[in-house]
Amino acid sequence: MKKTLYLLDAYALIFRAYFAFSRNPLMNSKGMNVSAVSGFTSALMDLLQKEKPTHLAVVADAPGGSFRSVEHEFYKANRQATPEDIIASYPYIRRIVAGFNIPFIEVAGYEADDIIGTLAKKAEQDGFDVYMVTPDKDFGQLVSEHIFIYKPAIGGNPSEILGVEQILQRWDIERVSQVIDMLGLMGDSADNIPGIPGVGEKTAVKLLKEFGNIENLLANTHLLKGSVKEKVEKNKELALISKRLATIVIDAPVEYAPDSYIIEPVNKSELQEVFAELEFRTLARRILDEKDLTAAKSKNGKGGEVAAADVPPPAAGQLPLFADIAVANSNIATNILLKNINNTPHDYCLIDSPTQISRLIMQLVEQPLVSMDTETTHTDALLAELVGLSFSWKNGEAYYVPVPIMRSAALSLLQQFKGFFENENIKKVGQNIKYDILVLKNYNIEVKGDLEDTMILHYVIEPEMRHNLNILSENYLQYQPVPIENLIGKKGKNQLSMRDVPQEVIKEYAAEDADITLQLLQHLQKQVPAASLQQLYQEIEMPIVRVLADMEYEGVAVDVEFLKRYSTVLNDELQQVREQIFEQAGVSFNMDSPKQLGEILFQKMQIPSEGKKTKTGQYATDEETLQELATSYPVAAAVLRYRTLQKLKSTYVDALPALIHPRTGRVHSSFNQAVTSTGRLSSSNPNLQNIPIRTEEGREVRKAFVPRNSDFVLLSADYSQIELRLMAALSQDAAMLEAFHQHLDIHTATAARVFGVALDAVSSDLRRKAKMVNFGIIYGISAFGLAQRLGIPRGEAKTLIEEYFKQYPGVQSYMQHSIEQARQRGYAETILGRRRYLKDLHSRNFTVRGFAERNAINAPIQGSAADMIKIAMIRIHETLLQSQSQARLILQVHDELLLDVPRHEIESVRILVKEAMEQALPLSVPIVAETGIGNNWLEAH
């Protein structure tokens, strides 16, 4: 068997994992960002399972810096401070590595690169194949016949192994040792290695092809010409210093001890403890073989030891139906005494006779509050059939009612419960209760009365965290519910239906859901930190649940014939664009292959690539790269157009007909209430919020959405520049308020002020620039970002922003105040008190802190806009129901509402919608909702 040694570059992998989740970090219930620990541990586990190395070690930089920074103070001097979340994560990662019985190697004065380089070369001589686990390009200089770079999988991309051939191709060099010369010539901004100023990758490649290495280049500068000669001769010493800094040491004073790198069984007790602290229960179940842990011990949370045998037996008459989550397994795997169905006394009753059903209904209608849950055959509520109902109103007690397979019998049973569900005086509690409401609608049942939803309540309290029942139960109740996989298996073709599960088993599972939801509600109600959040939950988030349920149930009609015709049109356009590209390229190729496209553009057509390549060494052909080239090279613009048309066709035009519900003949998008931390709604299956509206082809898709029949029309109502109006109201900037009160076009008004011209002298180009600044400021745009978007020099963009703040000083004051206030409180807050927690405002890392500062500015604006449209939706929905109107809300997309309205009601509904939107949240600036009517969505908008 071949010996394989994997050497993990600890910090490279830790940073990679942390920033992979930077926009949506993984948080545990203690508020700790566990992205770095989770990502590192998952990468380690994946490597062990997939590659099955015989030997492994983790290597890290030792504290105090290396000999390089001692010799040259500028080395890595530009590095930002390590994010505090990574610093907090590091001790846990050390403990996890120790728990895997893997050596963790540091050597004072040397970097991880040097230790890995030294060990790799020694192991190669010892007969190993060595894999350096890192995304760092510098390691290319070490690659040989038996030494490779191993890049772990990330973001859906598979892992990569880079050998000599890949390194030579990536850098366009002849020998791997030339990687050092490349870095010495072009420098490395990440490590602040200067290189020769003005020499980029393209020039460095050319010089090395001619001279072979830096030393030979410097000895023959008389052969150079022009500015290159001047640059090289002027910076000879800097080139040699840069090469030395880029050279990885292969004789560092580290002990080579291969026997200590042998893969050993994990230290389960150590991993159990650290996973419990981090709340890594899924990782614990995945990494630790629970079946082998029955003899282990776990801490009971009070400092004592509790053996598995000490767990209380099931209550009398109860069977350990779920043995694989018994305490001897799951509790040991997480190293805390989690309660579960086998060790917690409970009374879950199966109700399956007419007498029992009558008795249960009599009890239900006497309760002020009941937790309820539905068991179904499908995750799509409108496709699901009921399998059973569960109810609980007392902790530890619940009831499960099986629902017959035959629809007629099911309808008959549900009619008996109609008096309970439609009783206005009984509060109903659920976890994602919108799903249950939709399922019951299919059985002619309307869930009435006040609602409580533990998912939504937790979303209001902790918007950044996950909100599913199992996580909430484990974190807040220290109770591990029965996993659904225990009943029907994992997702896939072999997964069972809930109808296949024995009633005695499903009874325990379903009743437990209702019971745990009730207990969670009681716990979470105590966690609401402010009255404003309680009001937000009760007056906006819970009422909107019914609105969204009705919208999803209603759906929207789609013109299938139009989509078929438009698909043909797009196909013809795609063919034309494809032929244009082939004609310009002089050859046919696979347009959907980034590798082939890159070779055509940058090799055959000789378009300057600026050295941009992907991690696999291919030429970069991403949107940003092509956008930069599009103004100068028509073929790049044509490729962008091809991709836009192709995505539009596959994602919407061809996909929408397949999403039409077989019973209703309409498309029913799901509106997700607890996904975005800003409070905005999102949609899925299909995601209607991503239909492009900036291109003519994208707008054309809206023609496919039509009224239910010829007696109806679509009414669109869209907030006009709502975020800018909110900025004016929050900042109280006099000039901005004046523009809105005078009903001026805000972008024209801004252009006139910033560029110092009269309103009637503002050109379309000036307005475009002003519009970009207006919206960019809300999102904390930098001069660099503005320059990129407008295609102007950074200096001009900087001047533009400075002039903007001179004209709107209140906006700048608001931004500064928002950041400072959020820094003091720990969160940003909307007008109605919705919070977004921003602990990174105190980070010493500029990138991390900057992201939090932008959120501090934007969250109150974007969140207030989300609250406004929700209030309007609630009022519109309630008024339409009360007036017995046939008009219905059918879509919400960003700041726009779409209604299906009878022609004879159109004027009254238009007035209702406009007033509801404009008066949702009284502000010191006029709010405008623009309405339109049409026979399709595009025409109405």
PDB file of C-alpha atoms in Angstrom, residues 164-253:
ATOM      1  CA  VAL A 164       3.855  19.573 -12.046  1.00  0.00           C
ATOM      2  CA  GLU A 165       1.868  19.784 -15.293  1.00  0.00           C
ATOM      3  CA  GLN A 166      -0.891  21.922 -13.753  1.00  0.00           C
ATOM      4  CA  ILE A 167       1.592  24.306 -12.083  1.00  0.00           C
ATOM      5  CA  LEU A 168       3.541  24.825 -15.305  1.00  0.00           C
ATOM      6  CA  GLN A 169       0.300  25.456 -17.184  1.00  0.00           C
ATOM      7  CA  ARG A 170      -1.047  27.821 -14.528  1.00  0.00           C
ATOM      8  CA  TRP A 171       2.026  30.060 -14.605  1.00  0.00           C
ATOM      9  CA  ASP A 172       3.079  29.453 -18.224  1.00  0.00           C
ATOM     10  CA  ILE A 173       6.580  28.469 -17.073  1.00  0.00           C
ATOM     11  CA  GLU A 174       9.070  25.668 -17.847  1.00  0.00           C
ATOM     12  CA  ARG A 175      10.133  24.619 -14.319  1.00  0.00           C
ATOM     13  CA  VAL A 176       8.247  24.723 -11.015  1.00  0.00           C
ATOM     14  CA  SER A 177      11.179  26.531  -9.408  1.00  0.00           C
ATOM     15  CA  GLN A 178      10.266  29.485 -11.590  1.00  0.00           C
ATOM     16  CA  VAL A 179       7.194  30.065  -9.395  1.00  0.00           C
ATOM     17  CA  ILE A 180       9.617  31.759  -6.991  1.00  0.00           C
ATOM     18  CA  ASP A 181      10.986  33.950  -9.781  1.00  0.00           C
ATOM     19  CA  MET A 182       7.460  34.827 -10.883  1.00  0.00           C
ATOM     20  CA  LEU A 183       6.580  35.984  -7.367  1.00  0.00           C
ATOM     21  CA  GLY A 184       9.904  37.804  -7.076  1.00  0.00           C
ATOM     22  CA  LEU A 185       9.225  39.748 -10.276  1.00  0.00           C
ATOM     23  CA  MET A 186       5.501  40.492 -10.007  1.00  0.00           C
ATOM     24  CA  GLY A 187       5.332  40.539  -6.199  1.00  0.00           C
ATOM     25  CA  ASP A 188       2.548  39.221  -3.998  1.00  0.00           C
ATOM     26  CA  SER A 189       0.124  41.756  -2.538  1.00  0.00           C
ATOM     27  CA  ALA A 190      -1.198  39.215  -0.005  1.00  0.00           C
ATOM     28  CA  ASP A 191       2.224  39.018   1.692  1.00  0.00           C
ATOM     29  CA  ASN A 192       3.299  42.555   0.755  1.00  0.00           C
ATOM     30  CA  ILE A 193       6.156  41.230  -1.349  1.00  0.00           C
ATOM     31  CA  PRO A 194       6.933  44.218  -3.571  1.00  0.00           C
ATOM     32  CA  GLY A 195       8.413  42.578  -6.648  1.00  0.00           C
ATOM     33  CA  ILE A 196       9.536  44.991  -9.372  1.00  0.00           C
ATOM     34  CA  PRO A 197       7.061  47.902  -9.483  1.00  0.00           C
ATOM     35  CA  GLY A 198       5.253  47.993 -12.815  1.00  0.00           C
ATOM     36  CA  VAL A 199       5.971  44.355 -13.686  1.00  0.00           C
ATOM     37  CA  GLY A 200       2.855  42.197 -13.853  1.00  0.00           C
ATOM     38  CA  GLU A 201       2.336  38.524 -14.539  1.00  0.00           C
ATOM     39  CA  LYS A 202       2.374  38.906 -18.314  1.00  0.00           C
ATOM     40  CA  THR A 203       5.731  40.732 -18.310  1.00  0.00           C
ATOM     41  CA  ALA A 204       7.167  38.334 -15.727  1.00  0.00           C
ATOM     42  CA  VAL A 205       6.325  35.343 -17.928  1.00  0.00           C
ATOM     43  CA  LYS A 206       7.983  37.011 -20.919  1.00  0.00           C
ATOM     44  CA  LEU A 207      11.152  37.787 -18.930  1.00  0.00           C
ATOM     45  CA  LEU A 208      11.453  34.271 -17.576  1.00  0.00           C
ATOM     46  CA  LYS A 209      11.004  32.725 -21.004  1.00  0.00           C
ATOM     47  CA  GLU A 210      13.989  34.785 -22.138  1.00  0.00           C
ATOM     48  CA  PHE A 211      16.245  34.704 -19.074  1.00  0.00           C
ATOM     49  CA  GLY A 212      15.133  31.676 -17.007  1.00  0.00           C
ATOM     50  CA  ASN A 213      15.431  33.227 -13.551  1.00  0.00           C
ATOM     51  CA  ILE A 214      15.879  36.529 -11.740  1.00  0.00           C
ATOM     52  CA  GLU A 215      19.642  36.171 -11.282  1.00  0.00           C
ATOM     53  CA  ASN A 216      20.228  35.667 -15.009  1.00  0.00           C
ATOM     54  CA  LEU A 217      17.860  38.543 -15.785  1.00  0.00           C
ATOM     55  CA  LEU A 218      19.757  40.925 -13.515  1.00  0.00           C
ATOM     56  CA  ALA A 219      23.070  39.861 -15.056  1.00  0.00           C
ATOM     57  CA  ASN A 220      21.805  40.689 -18.541  1.00  0.00           C
ATOM     58  CA  THR A 221      19.798  43.881 -18.174  1.00  0.00           C
ATOM     59  CA  HIS A 222      21.774  45.355 -21.078  1.00  0.00           C
ATOM     60  CA  LEU A 223      19.636  43.143 -23.337  1.00  0.00           C
ATOM     61  CA  LEU A 224      16.425  44.799 -22.152  1.00  0.00           C
ATOM     62  CA  LYS A 225      14.815  47.795 -23.772  1.00  0.00           C
ATOM     63  CA  GLY A 226      12.615  50.732 -22.890  1.00  0.00           C
ATOM     64  CA  SER A 227      10.658  51.063 -19.657  1.00  0.00           C
ATOM     65  CA  VAL A 228      11.153  47.406 -18.708  1.00  0.00           C
ATOM     66  CA  LYS A 229      14.922  47.907 -18.671  1.00  0.00           C
ATOM     67  CA  GLU A 230      14.552  50.993 -16.495  1.00  0.00           C
ATOM     68  CA  LYS A 231      12.222  49.212 -14.036  1.00  0.00           C
ATOM     69  CA  VAL A 232      14.469  46.158 -13.675  1.00  0.00           C
ATOM     70  CA  GLU A 233      17.755  48.058 -13.305  1.00  0.00           C
ATOM     71  CA  LYS A 234      16.229  50.450 -10.815  1.00  0.00           C
ATOM     72  CA  ASN A 235      14.890  47.633  -8.620  1.00  0.00           C
ATOM     73  CA  LYS A 236      17.564  44.915  -8.753  1.00  0.00           C
ATOM     74  CA  GLU A 237      17.889  44.662  -4.992  1.00  0.00           C
ATOM     75  CA  LEU A 238      14.132  44.691  -4.526  1.00  0.00           C
ATOM     76  CA  ALA A 239      13.809  41.795  -6.978  1.00  0.00           C
ATOM     77  CA  LEU A 240      16.334  39.678  -5.065  1.00  0.00           C
ATOM     78  CA  ILE A 241      14.745  40.526  -1.711  1.00  0.00           C
ATOM     79  CA  SER A 242      11.315  39.652  -3.126  1.00  0.00           C
ATOM     80  CA  LYS A 243      12.584  36.315  -4.423  1.00  0.00           C
ATOM     81  CA  ARG A 244      14.070  35.482  -1.040  1.00  0.00           C
ATOM     82  CA  LEU A 245      10.825  36.371   0.716  1.00  0.00           C
ATOM     83  CA  ALA A 246       8.854  34.215  -1.725  1.00  0.00           C
ATOM     84  CA  THR A 247      11.168  31.210  -1.321  1.00  0.00           C
ATOM     85  CA  ILE A 248       9.753  28.501   0.930  1.00  0.00           C
ATOM     86  CA  VAL A 249      12.434  27.067   3.237  1.00  0.00           C
ATOM     87  CA  ILE A 250      12.926  23.305   2.925  1.00  0.00           C
ATOM     88  CA  ASP A 251      15.373  22.879   5.818  1.00  0.00           C
ATOM     89  CA  ALA A 252      13.415  24.333   8.722  1.00  0.00           C
ATOM     90  CA  PRO A 253      14.346  22.980  12.183  1.00  0.00           C
TER      91      PRO A 253
END
